[in-house]
Coordinates of C-alpha atoms and ligand atoms in Angstrom, one line a residue:
X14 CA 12.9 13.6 24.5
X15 CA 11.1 10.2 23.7
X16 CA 13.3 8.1 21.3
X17 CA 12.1 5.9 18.3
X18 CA 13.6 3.8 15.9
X19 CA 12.0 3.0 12.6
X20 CA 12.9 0.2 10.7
X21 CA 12.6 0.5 6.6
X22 CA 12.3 3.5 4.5
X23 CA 9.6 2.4 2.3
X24 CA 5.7 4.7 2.7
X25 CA 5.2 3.7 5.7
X26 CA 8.4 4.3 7.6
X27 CA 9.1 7.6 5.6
X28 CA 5.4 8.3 6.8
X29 CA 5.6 7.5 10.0
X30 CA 9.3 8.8 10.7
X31 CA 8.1 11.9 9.7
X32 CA 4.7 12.2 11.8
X33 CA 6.7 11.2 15.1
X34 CA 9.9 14.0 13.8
X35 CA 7.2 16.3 13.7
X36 CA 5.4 15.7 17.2
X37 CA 8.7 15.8 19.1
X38 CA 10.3 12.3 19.2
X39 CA 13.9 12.3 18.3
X40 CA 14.3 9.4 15.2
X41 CA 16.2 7.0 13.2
X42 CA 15.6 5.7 10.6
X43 CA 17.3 2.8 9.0
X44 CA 17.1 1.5 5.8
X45 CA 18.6 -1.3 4.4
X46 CA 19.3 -0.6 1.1
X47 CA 21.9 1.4 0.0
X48 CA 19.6 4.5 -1.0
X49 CA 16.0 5.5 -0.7
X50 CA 14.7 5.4 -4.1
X51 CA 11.0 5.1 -4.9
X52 CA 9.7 2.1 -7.7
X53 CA 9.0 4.2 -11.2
X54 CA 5.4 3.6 -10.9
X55 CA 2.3 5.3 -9.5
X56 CA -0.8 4.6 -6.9
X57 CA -4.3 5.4 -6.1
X58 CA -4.6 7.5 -2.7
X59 CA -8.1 7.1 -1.8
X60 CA -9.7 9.4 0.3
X61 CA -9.0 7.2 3.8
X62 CA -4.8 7.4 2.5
X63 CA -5.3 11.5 1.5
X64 CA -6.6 12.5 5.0
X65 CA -4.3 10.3 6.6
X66 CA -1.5 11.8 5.2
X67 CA -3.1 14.9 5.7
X68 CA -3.2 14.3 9.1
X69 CA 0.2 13.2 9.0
X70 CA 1.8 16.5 7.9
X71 CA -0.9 19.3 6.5
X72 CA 1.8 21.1 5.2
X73 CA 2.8 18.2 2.8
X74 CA 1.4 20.0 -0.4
X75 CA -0.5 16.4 -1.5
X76 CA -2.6 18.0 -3.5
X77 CA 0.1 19.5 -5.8
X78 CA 1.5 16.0 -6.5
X79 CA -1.7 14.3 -7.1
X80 CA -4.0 13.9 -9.8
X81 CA -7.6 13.4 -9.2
X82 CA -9.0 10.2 -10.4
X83 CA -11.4 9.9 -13.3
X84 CA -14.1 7.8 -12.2
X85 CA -13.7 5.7 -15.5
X86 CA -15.8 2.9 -14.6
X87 CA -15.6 -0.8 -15.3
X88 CA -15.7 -2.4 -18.2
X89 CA -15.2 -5.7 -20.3
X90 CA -12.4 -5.9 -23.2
X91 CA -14.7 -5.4 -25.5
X92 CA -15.9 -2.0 -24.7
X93 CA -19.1 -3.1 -22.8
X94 CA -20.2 -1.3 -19.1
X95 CA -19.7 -3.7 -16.1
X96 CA -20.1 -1.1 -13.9
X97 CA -20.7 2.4 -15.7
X98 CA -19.3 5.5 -14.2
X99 CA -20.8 7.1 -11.0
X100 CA -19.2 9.9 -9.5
X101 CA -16.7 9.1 -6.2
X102 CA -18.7 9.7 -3.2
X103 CA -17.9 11.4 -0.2
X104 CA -14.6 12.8 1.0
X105 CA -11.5 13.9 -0.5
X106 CA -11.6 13.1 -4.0
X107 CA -9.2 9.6 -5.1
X108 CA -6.0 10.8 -6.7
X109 CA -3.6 9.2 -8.4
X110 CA -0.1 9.9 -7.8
X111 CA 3.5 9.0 -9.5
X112 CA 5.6 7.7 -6.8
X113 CA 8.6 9.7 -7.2
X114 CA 6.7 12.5 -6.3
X115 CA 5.3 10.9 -3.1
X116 CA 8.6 9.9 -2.4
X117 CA 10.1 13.5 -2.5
X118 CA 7.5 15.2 -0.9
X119 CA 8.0 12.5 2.3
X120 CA 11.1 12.9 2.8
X121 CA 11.1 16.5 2.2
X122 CA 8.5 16.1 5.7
X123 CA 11.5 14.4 7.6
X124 CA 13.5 17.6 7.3
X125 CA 16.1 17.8 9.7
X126 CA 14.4 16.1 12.5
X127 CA 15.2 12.5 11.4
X128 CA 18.7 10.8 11.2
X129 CA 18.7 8.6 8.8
X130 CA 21.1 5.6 8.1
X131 CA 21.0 3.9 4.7
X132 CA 22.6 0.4 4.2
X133 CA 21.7 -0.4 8.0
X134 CA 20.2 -4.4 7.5
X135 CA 18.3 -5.0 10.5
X136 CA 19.3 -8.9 11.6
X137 CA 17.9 -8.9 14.6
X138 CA 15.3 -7.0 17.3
X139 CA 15.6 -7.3 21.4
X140 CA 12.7 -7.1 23.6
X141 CA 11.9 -8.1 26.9
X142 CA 9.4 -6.9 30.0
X143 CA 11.7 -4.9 31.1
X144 CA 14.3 -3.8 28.3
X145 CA 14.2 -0.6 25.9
X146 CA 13.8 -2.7 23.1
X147 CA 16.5 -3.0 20.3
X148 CA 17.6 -3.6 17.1
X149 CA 20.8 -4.5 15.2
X150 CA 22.7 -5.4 12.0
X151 CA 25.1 -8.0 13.8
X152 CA 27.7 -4.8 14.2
X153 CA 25.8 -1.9 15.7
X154 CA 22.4 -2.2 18.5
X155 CA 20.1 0.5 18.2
X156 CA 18.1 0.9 21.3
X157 CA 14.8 3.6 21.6
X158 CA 11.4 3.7 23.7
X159 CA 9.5 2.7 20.2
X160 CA 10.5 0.7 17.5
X161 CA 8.7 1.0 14.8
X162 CA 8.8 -2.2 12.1
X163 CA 8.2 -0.7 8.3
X164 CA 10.2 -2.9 7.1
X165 CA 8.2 -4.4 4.4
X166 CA 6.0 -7.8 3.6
X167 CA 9.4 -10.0 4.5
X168 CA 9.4 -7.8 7.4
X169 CA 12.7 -9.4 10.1
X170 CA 10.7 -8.2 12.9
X171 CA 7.2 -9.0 12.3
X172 CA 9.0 -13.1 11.7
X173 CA 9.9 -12.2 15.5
X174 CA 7.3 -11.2 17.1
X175 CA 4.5 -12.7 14.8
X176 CA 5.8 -16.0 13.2
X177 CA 2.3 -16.7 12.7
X178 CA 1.9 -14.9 10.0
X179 CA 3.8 -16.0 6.4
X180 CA 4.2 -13.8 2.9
X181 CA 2.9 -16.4 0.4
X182 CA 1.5 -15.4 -3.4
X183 CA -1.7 -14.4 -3.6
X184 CA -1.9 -16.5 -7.2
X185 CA -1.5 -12.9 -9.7
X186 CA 1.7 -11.7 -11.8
X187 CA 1.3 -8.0 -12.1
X188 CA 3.0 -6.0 -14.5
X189 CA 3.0 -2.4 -13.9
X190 CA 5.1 1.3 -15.8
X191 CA 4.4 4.9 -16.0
X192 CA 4.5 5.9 -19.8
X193 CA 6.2 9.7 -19.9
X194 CA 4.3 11.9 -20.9
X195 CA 6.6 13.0 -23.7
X196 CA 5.9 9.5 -25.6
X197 CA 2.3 9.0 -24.7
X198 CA 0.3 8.1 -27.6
X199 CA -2.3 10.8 -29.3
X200 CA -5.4 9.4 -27.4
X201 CA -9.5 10.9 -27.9
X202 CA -10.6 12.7 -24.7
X203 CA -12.8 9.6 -23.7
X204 CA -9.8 7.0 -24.1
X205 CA -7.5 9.4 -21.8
X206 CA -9.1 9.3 -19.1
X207 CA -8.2 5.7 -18.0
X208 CA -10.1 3.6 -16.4
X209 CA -10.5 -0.7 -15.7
X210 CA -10.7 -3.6 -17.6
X211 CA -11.8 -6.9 -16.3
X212 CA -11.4 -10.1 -18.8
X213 CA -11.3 -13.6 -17.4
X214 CA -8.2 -14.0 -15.2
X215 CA -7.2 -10.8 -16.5
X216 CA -7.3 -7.3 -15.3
X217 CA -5.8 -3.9 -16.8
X218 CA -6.1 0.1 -15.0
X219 CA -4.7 2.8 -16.7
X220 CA -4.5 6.2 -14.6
X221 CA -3.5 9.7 -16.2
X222 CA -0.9 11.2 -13.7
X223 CA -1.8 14.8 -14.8
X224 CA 0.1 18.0 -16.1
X225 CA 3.7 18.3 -16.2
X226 CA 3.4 21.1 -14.0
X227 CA 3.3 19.8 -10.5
X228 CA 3.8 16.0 -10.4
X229 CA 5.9 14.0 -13.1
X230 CA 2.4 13.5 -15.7
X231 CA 2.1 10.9 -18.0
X232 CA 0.3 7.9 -18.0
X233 CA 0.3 5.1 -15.4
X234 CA -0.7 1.2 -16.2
X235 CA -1.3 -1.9 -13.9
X236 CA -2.1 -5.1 -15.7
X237 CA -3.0 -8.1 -13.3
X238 CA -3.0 -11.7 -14.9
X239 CA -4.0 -15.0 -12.4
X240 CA -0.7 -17.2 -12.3
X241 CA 2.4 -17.4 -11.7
X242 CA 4.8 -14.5 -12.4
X243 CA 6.7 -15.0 -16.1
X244 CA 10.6 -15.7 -15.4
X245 CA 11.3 -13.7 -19.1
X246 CA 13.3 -11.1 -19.4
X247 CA 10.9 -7.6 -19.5
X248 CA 11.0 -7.3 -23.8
X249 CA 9.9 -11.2 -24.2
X250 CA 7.0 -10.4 -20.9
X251 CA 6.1 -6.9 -22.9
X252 CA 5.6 -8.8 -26.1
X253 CA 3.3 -11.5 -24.2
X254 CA 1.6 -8.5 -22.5
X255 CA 0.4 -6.7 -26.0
X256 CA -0.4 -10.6 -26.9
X257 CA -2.8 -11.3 -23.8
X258 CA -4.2 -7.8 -24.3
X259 CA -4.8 -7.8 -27.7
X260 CA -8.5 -7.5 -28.6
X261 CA -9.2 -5.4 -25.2
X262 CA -10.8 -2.1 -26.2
X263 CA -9.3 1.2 -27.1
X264 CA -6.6 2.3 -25.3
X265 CA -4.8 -0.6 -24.2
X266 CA -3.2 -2.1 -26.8
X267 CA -1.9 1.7 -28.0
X268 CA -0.7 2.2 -24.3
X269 CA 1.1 -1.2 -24.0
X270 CA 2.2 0.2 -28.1
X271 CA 4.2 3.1 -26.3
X272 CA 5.7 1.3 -23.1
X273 CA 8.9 0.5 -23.4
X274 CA 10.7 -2.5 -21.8
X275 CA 12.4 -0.4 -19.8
X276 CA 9.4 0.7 -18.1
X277 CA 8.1 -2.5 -17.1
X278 CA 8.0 -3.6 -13.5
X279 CA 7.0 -7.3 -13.0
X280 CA 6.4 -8.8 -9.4
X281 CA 4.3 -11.5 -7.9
X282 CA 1.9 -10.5 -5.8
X283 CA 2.0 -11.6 -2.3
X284 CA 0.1 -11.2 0.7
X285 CA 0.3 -12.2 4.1
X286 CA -1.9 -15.2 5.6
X287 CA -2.7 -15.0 8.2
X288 CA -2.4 -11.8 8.9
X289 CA -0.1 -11.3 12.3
X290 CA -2.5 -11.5 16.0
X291 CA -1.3 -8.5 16.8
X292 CA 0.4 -5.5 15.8
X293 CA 1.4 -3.6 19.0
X294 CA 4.1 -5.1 21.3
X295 CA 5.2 -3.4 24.7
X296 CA 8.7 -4.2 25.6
X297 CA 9.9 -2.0 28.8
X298 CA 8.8 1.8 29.3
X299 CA 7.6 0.9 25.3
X300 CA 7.6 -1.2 23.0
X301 CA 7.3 -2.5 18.7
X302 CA 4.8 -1.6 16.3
X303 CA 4.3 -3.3 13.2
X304 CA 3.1 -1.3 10.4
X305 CA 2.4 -0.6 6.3
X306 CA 3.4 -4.1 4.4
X307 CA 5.3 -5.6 7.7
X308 CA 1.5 -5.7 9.2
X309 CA -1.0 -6.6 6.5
X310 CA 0.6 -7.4 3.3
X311 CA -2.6 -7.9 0.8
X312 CA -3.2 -7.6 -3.0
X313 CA -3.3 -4.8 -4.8
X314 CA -7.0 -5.2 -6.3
X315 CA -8.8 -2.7 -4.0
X316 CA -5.2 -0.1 -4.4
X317 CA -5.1 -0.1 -0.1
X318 CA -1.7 -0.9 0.9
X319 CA -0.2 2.1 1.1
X320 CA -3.4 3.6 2.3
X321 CA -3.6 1.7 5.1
X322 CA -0.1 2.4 5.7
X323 CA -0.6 6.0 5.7
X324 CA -3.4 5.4 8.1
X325 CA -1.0 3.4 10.5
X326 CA 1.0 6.7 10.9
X327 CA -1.2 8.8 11.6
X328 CA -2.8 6.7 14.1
X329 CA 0.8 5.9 15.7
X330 CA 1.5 9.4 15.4
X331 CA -1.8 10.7 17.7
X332 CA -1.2 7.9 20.2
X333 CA 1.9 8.3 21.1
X334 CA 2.2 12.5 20.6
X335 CA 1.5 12.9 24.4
X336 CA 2.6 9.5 25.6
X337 CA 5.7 9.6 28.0
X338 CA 7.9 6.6 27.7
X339 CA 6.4 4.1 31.0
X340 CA 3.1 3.3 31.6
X341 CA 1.7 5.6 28.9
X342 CA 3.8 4.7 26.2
X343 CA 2.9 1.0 26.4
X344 CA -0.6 1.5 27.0
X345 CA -0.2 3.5 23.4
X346 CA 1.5 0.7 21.9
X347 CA -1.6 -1.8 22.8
X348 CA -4.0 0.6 21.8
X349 CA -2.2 0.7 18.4
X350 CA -3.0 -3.0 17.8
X351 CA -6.4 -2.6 18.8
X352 CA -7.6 0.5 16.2
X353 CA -5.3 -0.3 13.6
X354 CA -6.5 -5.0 13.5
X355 CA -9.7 -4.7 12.8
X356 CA -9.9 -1.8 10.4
X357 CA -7.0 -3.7 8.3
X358 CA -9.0 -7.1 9.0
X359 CA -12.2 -5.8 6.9
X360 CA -10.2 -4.3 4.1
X361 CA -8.5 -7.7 3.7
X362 CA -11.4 -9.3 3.8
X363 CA -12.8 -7.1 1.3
X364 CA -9.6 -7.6 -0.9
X365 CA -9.9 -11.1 -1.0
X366 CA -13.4 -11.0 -2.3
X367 CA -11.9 -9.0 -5.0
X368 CA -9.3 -11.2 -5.5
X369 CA -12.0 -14.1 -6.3
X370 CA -13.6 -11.4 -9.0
X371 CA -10.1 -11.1 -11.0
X372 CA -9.8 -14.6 -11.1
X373 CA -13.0 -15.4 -12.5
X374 CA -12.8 -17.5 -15.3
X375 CA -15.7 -19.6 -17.3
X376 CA -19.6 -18.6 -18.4
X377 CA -21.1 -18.9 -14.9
X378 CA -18.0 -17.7 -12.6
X379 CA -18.0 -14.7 -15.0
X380 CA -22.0 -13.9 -14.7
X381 CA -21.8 -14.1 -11.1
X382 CA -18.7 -12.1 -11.1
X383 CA -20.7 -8.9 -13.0
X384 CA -23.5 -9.4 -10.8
X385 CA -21.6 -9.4 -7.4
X386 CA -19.1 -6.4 -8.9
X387 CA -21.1 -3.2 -8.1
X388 CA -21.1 -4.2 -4.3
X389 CA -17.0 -4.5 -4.2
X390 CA -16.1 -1.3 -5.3
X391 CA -12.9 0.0 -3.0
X392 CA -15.8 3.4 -1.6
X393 CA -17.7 0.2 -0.6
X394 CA -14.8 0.1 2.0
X395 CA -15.9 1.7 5.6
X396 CA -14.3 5.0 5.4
X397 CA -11.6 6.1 7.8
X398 CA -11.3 9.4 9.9
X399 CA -8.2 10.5 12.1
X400 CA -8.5 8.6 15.5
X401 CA -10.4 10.8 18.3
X402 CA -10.0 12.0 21.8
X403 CA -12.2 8.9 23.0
X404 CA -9.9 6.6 20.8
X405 CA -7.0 7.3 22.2
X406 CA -7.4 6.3 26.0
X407 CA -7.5 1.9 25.6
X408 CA -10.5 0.5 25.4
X409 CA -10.7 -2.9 26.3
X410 CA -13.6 -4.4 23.8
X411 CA -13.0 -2.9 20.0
X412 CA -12.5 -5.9 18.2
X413 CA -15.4 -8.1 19.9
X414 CA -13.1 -10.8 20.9
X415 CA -11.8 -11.6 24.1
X416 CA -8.0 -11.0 23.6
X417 CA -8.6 -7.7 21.7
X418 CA -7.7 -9.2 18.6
X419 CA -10.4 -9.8 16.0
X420 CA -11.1 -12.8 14.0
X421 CA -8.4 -13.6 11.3
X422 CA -10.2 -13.1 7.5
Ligands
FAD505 C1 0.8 -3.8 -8.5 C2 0.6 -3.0 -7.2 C3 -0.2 -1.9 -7.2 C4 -0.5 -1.2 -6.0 N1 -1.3 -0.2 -6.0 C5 -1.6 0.5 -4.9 C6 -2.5 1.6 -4.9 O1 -3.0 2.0 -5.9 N2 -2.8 2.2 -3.7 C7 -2.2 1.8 -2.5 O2 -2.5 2.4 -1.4 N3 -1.4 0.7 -2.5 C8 -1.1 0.1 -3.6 N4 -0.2 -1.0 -3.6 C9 0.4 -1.4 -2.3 C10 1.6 -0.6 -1.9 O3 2.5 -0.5 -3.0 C11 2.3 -1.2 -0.7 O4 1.3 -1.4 0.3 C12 3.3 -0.2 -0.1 O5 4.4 0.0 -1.1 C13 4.0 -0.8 1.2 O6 4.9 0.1 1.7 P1 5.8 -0.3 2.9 O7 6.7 0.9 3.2 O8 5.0 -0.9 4.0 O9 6.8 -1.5 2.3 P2 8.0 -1.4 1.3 O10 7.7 -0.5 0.2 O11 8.3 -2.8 0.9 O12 9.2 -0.8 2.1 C14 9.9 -1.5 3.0 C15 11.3 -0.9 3.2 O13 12.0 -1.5 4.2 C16 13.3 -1.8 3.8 N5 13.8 -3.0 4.5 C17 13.3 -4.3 4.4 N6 13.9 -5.1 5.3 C18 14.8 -4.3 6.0 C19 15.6 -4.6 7.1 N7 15.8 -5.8 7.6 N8 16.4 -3.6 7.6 C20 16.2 -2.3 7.1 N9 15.4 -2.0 6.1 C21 14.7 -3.0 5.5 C22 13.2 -2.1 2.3 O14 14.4 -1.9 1.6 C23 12.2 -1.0 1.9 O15 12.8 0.3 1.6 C24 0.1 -1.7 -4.8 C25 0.9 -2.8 -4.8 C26 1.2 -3.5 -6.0 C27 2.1 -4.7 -5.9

């Protein structure tokens, strides 16, 4: 039986030890925190993440957990349309889900397949032409035919085998909570149904999570400011956040009303720049994947991080289903590289466009901003279907570029 290590219990490796469990690979997966616990917020899936985790595990019950998305439109803080409300295209509906509940319902998918080791701290990673590649907390060496790197944006194996590529911020604080449902405030029908706000330099999303009845419900917020993050403690940021957000239209100052400090979750956001040359690296009969954050790090404007990293699984997962550790295996792990660069090269480079809209600050960068919006909506993003048959044998010319790596955005 094929052997694979993944590294971090985040999404993507939950996602990805799962898809590999399920298509006969014996797994570990290591995690270097104590327990796997999911952060108390929520995110989009849109419809490239659902059919990837669809294709993942179709017995995953993701539409019980998720919500589908309002298309509430864009507007300014004062109520006005930037970009009015116009139905969600093709494809699985976008769906919002709490991430406890996506949590849950992956590792309910690793069942009994997947060993997994919590408070394992990879240090280091071993490869070589003609070694089983390896990794190791400075105690204990882990070797397998694939090692799979989901080990997040300060990923120790993508600073390995890709110190190209650096985490640095992406110039946003984001401040994001779930309100519960039992203390959400008594909204109209028209203000609960969420939707985006873009001011200058400053963004806020609110997403109803749904009924009680399948996922957790309640309310979920994301509000973006450009800047540093704050170093308060969460009460003093809350009370800046209702300050900031003052004036903004109908619901956003009774939604930041009801959320507690408690809820808050604060980070800088960070990307990666550039993003790694590769992301497949044969080592022996195998070899290392990188994959979800540990690969292509971005902002959060577009909601594709996960996304992608669901689409990194199921990719990995069709590749290497019928690929025999040796020749096969590492021509897998090359193809890997070449599907999954340039798909994640446009949506970075479509999140960084976005990124320039957020910021937008002053008369004229704010009138070019609303004209240039309606073309940078995420379903502007080239869709994504499960790899084919033809996909899945190497081709030598995807990316246009001579080393099978396209151009860095
Ligand atoms: C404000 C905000 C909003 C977002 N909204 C959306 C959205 O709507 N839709 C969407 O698709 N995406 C969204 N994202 C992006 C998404 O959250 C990330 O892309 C996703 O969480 C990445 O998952 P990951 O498993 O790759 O990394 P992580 O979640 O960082 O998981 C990495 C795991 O590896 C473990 N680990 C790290 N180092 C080691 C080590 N050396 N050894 C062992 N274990 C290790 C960590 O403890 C962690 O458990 C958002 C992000 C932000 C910041």
């Amino acid at each position: 039986m094929p052997t694979a290590v993944v590294v971090g219990a985040g999404m993507a490796g939950l996602a990805a030890a799962g898809a590999l469990a399920r298509c006969g690979w014996q797994v570990i997966l290591l995690e270097g925190a104590e327990r796997v616990a999911a952060p108390p917020t929520a995110l989009v899936l849109w419809p490239n993440g659902r059919r990837a985790l669809e294709a993942i595990d179709p017995g995953g019950g993701w539409s019980a957990i998720a919500s589908p998305l309002p298309d509430g439109g864009v507007r300014r803080p004062d109520g006005q349309w930037l970009v009015a409300p116009r139905g969600t295209g093709t494809g699985p509906a976008p769906a919002a889900v709490h991430l406890e509940d996506l949590y849950d319902a992956l590792v309910a998918g690793l069942g009994d397949l997947v060993q997994l080791r919590t408070g394992f701290k990879v240090l280091s990673l071993r490869t070589g032409p003609r070694v089983r590649p390896a990794v190791s907390d400075g105690r204990t060496e882990i070797e397998a035919d694939l090692v799979v790197a989901a080990d997040g944006i300060d990923s120790t194996i993508r600073r390995t085998l890709a110190p190209e590529s650096a985490a640095v911020g992406s110039g946003f604080a984001a401040w994001q909570a779930v309100i519960p449902a039992y203390r959400l405030p008594r909204l109209p029908a028209e203000q609960a149904a969420g939707g985006e706000t873009l001011g200058a330099g400053y963004r806020f999303v609110s997403i109803p999570l749904g009924e009680r009845a399948a996922g957790r419900g309640g309310v979920y917020w994301v509000a973006t400011a450009a800047g540093a993050p704050r170093p308060e403690p969460p009460a003093t940021q809350l009370a800046l956040l209702r300050r900031w957000f003052a004036d903004w239209h109908p619901p956003v100052g009774e939604l930041l009303a009801a959320t507690h400090a408690d809820d808050l979750v604060p980070q800088e956001v960070r990307e990666l720049r550039p993003l790694p040359r590769a992301y497949g690296f044969p080592s022996g009969p195998g070899g290392v994947v990188l994959l979800g954050d540990a690969a292509h790090a971005m902002p959060h404007h577009l909601g594709q991080g996960a996304c992608l990293a669901f689409e990194d699984a199921a990719t990995l997962r069709s590749l290497v289903a019928e690929a025999a550790p040796g020749p096969a295996l590492t021509a897998a792990v090359e193809q890997y590289g070449r599907l999954r660069h340039p798909r994640t090269t446009t949506v970075v480079r479509q999140t960084r466009r976005m990124s320039a809209v957020v910021q937008a600050r002053g008369r004229l960068a704010l009138r070019a901003r609303d004209a240039a919006l309606s073309h940078m909506r995420p379903r502007m993003l080239p869709d994504w279907s499960p790899p084919e048959a033809a996909d899945l044998t190497g081709s030598p010319d995807l990316t246009g570029s001579p080393d099978g790596v396209a151009t860095e955005p």
